[in-house]
Coordinates of C-alpha atoms in Angstrom, one line a residue:
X1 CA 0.0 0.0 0.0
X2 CA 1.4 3.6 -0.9
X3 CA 0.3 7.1 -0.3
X4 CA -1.6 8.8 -3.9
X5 CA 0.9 11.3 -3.4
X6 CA 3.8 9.3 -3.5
X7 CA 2.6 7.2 -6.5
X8 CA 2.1 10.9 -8.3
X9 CA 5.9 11.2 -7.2
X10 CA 7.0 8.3 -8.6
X11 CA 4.7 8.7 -12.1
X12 CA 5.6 12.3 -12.4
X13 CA 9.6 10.7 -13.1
X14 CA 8.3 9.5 -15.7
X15 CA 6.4 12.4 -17.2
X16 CA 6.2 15.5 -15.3
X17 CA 2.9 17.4 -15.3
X18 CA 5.3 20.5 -16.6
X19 CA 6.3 19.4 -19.9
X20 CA 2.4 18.8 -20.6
X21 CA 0.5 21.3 -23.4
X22 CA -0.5 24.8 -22.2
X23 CA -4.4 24.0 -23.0
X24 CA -3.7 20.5 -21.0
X25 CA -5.1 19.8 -17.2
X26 CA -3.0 16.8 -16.1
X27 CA -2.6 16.1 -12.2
X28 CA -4.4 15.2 -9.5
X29 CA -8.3 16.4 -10.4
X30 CA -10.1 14.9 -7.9
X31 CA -9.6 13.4 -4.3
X32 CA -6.7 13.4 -1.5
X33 CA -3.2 13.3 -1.6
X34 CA -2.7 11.2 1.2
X35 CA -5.1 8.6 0.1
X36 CA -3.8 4.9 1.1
X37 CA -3.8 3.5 -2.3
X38 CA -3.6 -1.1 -2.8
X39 CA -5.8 -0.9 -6.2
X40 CA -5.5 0.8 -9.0
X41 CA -7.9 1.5 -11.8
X42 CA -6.5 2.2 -15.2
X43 CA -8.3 3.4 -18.2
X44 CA -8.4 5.7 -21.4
X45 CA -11.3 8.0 -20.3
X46 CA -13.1 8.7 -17.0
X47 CA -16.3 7.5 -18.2
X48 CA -19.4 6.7 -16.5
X49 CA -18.6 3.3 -16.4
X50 CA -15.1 3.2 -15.5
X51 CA -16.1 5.6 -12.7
X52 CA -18.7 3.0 -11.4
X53 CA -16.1 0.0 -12.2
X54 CA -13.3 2.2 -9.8
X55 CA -16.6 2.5 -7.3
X56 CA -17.2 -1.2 -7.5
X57 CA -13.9 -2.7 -7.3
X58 CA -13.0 -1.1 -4.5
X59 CA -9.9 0.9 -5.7
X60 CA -8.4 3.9 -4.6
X61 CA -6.8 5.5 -7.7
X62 CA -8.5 6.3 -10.5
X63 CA -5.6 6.8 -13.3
X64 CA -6.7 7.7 -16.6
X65 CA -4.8 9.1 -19.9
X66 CA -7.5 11.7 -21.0
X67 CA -8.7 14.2 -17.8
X68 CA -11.9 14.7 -17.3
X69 CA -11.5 18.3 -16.6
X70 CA -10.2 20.4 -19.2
X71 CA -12.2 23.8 -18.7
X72 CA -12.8 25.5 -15.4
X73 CA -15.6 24.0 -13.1
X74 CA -18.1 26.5 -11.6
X75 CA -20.3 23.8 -9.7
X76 CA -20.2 20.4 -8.9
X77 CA -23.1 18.6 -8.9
X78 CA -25.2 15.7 -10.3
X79 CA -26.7 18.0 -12.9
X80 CA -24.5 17.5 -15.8
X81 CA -22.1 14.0 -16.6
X82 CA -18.6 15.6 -15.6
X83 CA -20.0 16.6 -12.3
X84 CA -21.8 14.0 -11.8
X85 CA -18.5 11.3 -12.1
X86 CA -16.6 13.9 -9.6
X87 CA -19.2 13.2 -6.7
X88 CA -19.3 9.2 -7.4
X89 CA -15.4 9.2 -6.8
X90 CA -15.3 11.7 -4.2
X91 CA -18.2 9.9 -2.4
X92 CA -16.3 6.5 -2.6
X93 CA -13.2 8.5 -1.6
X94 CA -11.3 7.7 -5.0
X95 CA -8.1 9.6 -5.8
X96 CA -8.1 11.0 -9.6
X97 CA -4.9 11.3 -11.6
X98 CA -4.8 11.8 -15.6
X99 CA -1.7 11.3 -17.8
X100 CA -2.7 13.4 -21.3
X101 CA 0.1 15.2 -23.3
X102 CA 2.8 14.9 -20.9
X103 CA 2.6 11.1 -21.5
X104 CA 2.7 11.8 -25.1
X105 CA 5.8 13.6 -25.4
X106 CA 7.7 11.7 -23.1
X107 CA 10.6 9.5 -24.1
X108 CA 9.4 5.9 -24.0
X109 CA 6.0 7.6 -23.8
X110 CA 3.1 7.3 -26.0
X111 CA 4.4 8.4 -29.2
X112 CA 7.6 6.1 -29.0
X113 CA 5.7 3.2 -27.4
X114 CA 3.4 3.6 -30.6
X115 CA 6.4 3.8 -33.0
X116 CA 8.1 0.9 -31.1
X117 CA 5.0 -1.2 -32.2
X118 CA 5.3 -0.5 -36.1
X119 CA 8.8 -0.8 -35.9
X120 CA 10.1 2.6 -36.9
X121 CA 13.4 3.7 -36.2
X122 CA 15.5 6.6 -36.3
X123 CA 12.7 8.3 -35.1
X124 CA 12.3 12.4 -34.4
X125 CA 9.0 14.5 -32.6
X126 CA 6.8 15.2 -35.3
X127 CA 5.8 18.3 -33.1
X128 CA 8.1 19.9 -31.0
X129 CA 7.1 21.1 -27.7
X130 CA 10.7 21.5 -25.5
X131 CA 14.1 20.1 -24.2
X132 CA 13.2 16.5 -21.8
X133 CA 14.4 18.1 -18.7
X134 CA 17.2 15.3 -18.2
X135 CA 18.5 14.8 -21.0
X136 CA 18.1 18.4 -22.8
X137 CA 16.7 16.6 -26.3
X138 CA 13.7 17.6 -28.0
X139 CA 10.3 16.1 -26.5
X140 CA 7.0 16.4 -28.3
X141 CA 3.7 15.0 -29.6
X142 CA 3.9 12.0 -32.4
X143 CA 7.2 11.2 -34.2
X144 CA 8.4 10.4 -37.2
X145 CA 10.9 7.8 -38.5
X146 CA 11.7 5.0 -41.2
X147 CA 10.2 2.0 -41.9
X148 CA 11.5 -1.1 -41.1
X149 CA 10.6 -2.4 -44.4
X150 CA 8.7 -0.2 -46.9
X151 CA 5.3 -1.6 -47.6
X152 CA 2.7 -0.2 -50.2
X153 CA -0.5 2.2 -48.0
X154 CA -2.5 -0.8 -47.6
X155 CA 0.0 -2.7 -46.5
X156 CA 1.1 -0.2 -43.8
X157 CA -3.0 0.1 -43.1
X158 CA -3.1 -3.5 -42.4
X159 CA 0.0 -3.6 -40.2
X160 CA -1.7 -0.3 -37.9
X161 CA -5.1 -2.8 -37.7
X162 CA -2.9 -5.7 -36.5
X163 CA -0.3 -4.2 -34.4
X164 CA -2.9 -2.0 -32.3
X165 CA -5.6 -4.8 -32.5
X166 CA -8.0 -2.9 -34.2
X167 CA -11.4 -3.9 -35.9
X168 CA -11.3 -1.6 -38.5
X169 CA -8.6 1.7 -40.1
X170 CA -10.1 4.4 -42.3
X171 CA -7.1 4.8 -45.3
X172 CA -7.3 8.3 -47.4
X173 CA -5.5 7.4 -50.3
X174 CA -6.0 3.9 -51.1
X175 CA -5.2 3.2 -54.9
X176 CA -3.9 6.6 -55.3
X177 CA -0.7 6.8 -53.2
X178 CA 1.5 4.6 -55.3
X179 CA 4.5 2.6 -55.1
X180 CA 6.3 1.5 -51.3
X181 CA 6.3 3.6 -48.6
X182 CA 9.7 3.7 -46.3
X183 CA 9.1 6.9 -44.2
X184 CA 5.8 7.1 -41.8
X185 CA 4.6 9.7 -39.1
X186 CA 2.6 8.3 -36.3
X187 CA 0.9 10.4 -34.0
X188 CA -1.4 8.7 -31.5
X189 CA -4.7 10.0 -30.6
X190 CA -5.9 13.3 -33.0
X191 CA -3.8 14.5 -35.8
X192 CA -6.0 16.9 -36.6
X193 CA -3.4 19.6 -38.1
X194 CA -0.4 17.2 -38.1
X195 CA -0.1 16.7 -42.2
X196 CA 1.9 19.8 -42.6
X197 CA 4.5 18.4 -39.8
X198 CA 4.7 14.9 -41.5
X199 CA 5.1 16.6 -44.7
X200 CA 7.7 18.8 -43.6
X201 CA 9.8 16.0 -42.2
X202 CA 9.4 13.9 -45.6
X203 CA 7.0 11.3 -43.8
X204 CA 4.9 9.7 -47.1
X205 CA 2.3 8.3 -44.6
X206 CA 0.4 9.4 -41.8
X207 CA -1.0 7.4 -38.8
X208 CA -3.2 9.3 -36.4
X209 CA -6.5 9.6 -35.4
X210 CA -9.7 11.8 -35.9
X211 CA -8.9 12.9 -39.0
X212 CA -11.7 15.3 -41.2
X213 CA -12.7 14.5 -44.7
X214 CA -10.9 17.5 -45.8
X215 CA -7.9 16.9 -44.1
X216 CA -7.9 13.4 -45.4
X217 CA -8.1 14.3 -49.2
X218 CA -6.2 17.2 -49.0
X219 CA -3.1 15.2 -47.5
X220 CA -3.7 13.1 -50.6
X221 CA -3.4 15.8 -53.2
X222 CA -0.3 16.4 -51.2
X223 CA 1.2 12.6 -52.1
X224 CA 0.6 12.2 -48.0
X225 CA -1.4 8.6 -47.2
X226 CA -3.2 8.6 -43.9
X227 CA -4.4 5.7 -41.9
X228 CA -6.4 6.7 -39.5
X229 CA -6.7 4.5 -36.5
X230 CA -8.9 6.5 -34.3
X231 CA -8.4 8.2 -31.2
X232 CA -9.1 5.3 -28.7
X233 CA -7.5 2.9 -31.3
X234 CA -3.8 4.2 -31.1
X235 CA -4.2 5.6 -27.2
X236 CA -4.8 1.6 -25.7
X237 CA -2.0 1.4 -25.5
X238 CA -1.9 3.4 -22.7
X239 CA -3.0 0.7 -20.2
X240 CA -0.9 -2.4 -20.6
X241 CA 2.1 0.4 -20.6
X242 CA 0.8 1.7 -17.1
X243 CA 0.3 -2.1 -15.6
X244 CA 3.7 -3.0 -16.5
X245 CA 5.1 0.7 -14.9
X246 CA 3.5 0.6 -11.8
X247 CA 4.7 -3.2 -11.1
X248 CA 8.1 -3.2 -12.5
X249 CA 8.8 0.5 -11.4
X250 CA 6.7 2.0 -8.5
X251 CA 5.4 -1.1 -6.3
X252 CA 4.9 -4.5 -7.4
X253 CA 2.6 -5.4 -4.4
X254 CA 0.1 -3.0 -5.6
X255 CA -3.5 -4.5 -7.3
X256 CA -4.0 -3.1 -11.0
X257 CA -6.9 -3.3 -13.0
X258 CA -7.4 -2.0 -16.3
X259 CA -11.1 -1.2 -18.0
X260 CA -12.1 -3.5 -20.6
X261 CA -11.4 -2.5 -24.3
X262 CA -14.4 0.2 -24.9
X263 CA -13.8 0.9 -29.3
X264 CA -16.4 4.1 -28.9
X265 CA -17.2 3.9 -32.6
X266 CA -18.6 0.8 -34.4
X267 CA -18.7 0.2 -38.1
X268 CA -21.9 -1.6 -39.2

């Protein structure tokens, strides 16, 4: 059993709540510091049912990657759906912690752990947000990098749906980006505004999420292929990551659970 506080301590090593986005709010949103923590909750998004899963399991922390609180809260009440998760884990006395952008831009964080699975290498932040504090290199969101081998658009497409075990990719460019691909940007989550960077840095594909229709055939015109993998579809990853942190690296004695895979679009 550990203190919320020093668990923060320990998770904030590996990506300080200072090197997060300006618009972000990661931290602790919700719950005591010196909460006795043995189980763990980990998720994607505080969502009414992960909130009632942390409630029913019994667990302490509540750590998610996406914070539930992103714009100032006036009241907090059971009126609207953000308020009314904050009561059910303050009622049951459940610490709060989210993990968004600060995650993402860390080394071995989201971005790398996503290019790790694809197999990219040589890799460089596809947006740069700062020097990593330790070492002095540039951090940011996505990366880009080489191919282990070059494979055609669908090709990479089918590799994104089997390495992130997903049940379906939407591919802008299909039978019109040509030829093998060796150089891909990934960015996990929305890359909404992230074609000009991948472009820029000679990337011929790019893997993200949440992309528009215009976004998508205008990358095309622009000899950029996009898979797009969704938001939840590339962030996942996020969970098994945490488990394997928090054994291997905080406390191994502490209980972890992780929310059951929640895909929040379905293709019929």
């Amino acid at each position: 059993m550990m203190r919320c506080g020093e668990i923060i301590s320990e998770l904030e090593k590996l990506a300080p709540e200072a090197c997060a986005c300006s618009w972000d709010n990661p931290g602790l949103l919700a719950g005591r510091a010196g909460k006795e923590v043995s189980k763990i909750l980990i998720a994607l998004d505080a969502t009414d049912e992960v909130v009632e899963m942390a409630v029913r399991e019994g667990c302490g922390l509540l750590l998610t990657h996406h914070p539930l609180i992103f714009q100032p809260v006036k009241k907090i009440n059971d009126q609207d759906f953000i308020g009314r998760r904050l009561v059910k884990l303050i009622q049951a006395d459940i610490s709060y912690y989210a993990m968004h952008t600060n995650f993402d831009g860390a080394p071995g964080g989201m971005a790398d752990l996503a290019a790790e699975r694809l197999g990219l290498k040589d890799t460089a932040p596809l947006e740069v947000l700062g020097q990593w504090p330790d070492t002095g290199l540039p951090y940011g969101i996505g990366v880009c990098g080489d191919m282990r081998d070059p494979l055609t658009l669908e090709e990479t497409a089918l590799l994104v749906k089997e390495k992130f075990g997903l049940p379906f990719v939407n591919v802008y460019g299909a039978g019109q980006i040509q030829g093998r691909l060796w150089r891909a940007a990934i960015c996990p989550g929305s890359g909404k505004g992230m074609a000009e960077k991948a472009l820029a840095l000679g990337a011929q594909v790019l893997i993200t999420g949440d992309i528009g229709h215009h976004e998508g055939i205008d990358g095309v015109a622009r000899g950029l292929g996009i898979v797009d993998g969704g938001h939840y579809g590339l962030e996942h990853i996020f969970m098994d990551f945490m488990e394997s942190y928090i054994k291997e690296k905080i406390d191994s004695q502490l209980t972890i659970i992780k929310a059951p895979p929640a895909y929040p679009v379905t293709a019929l």
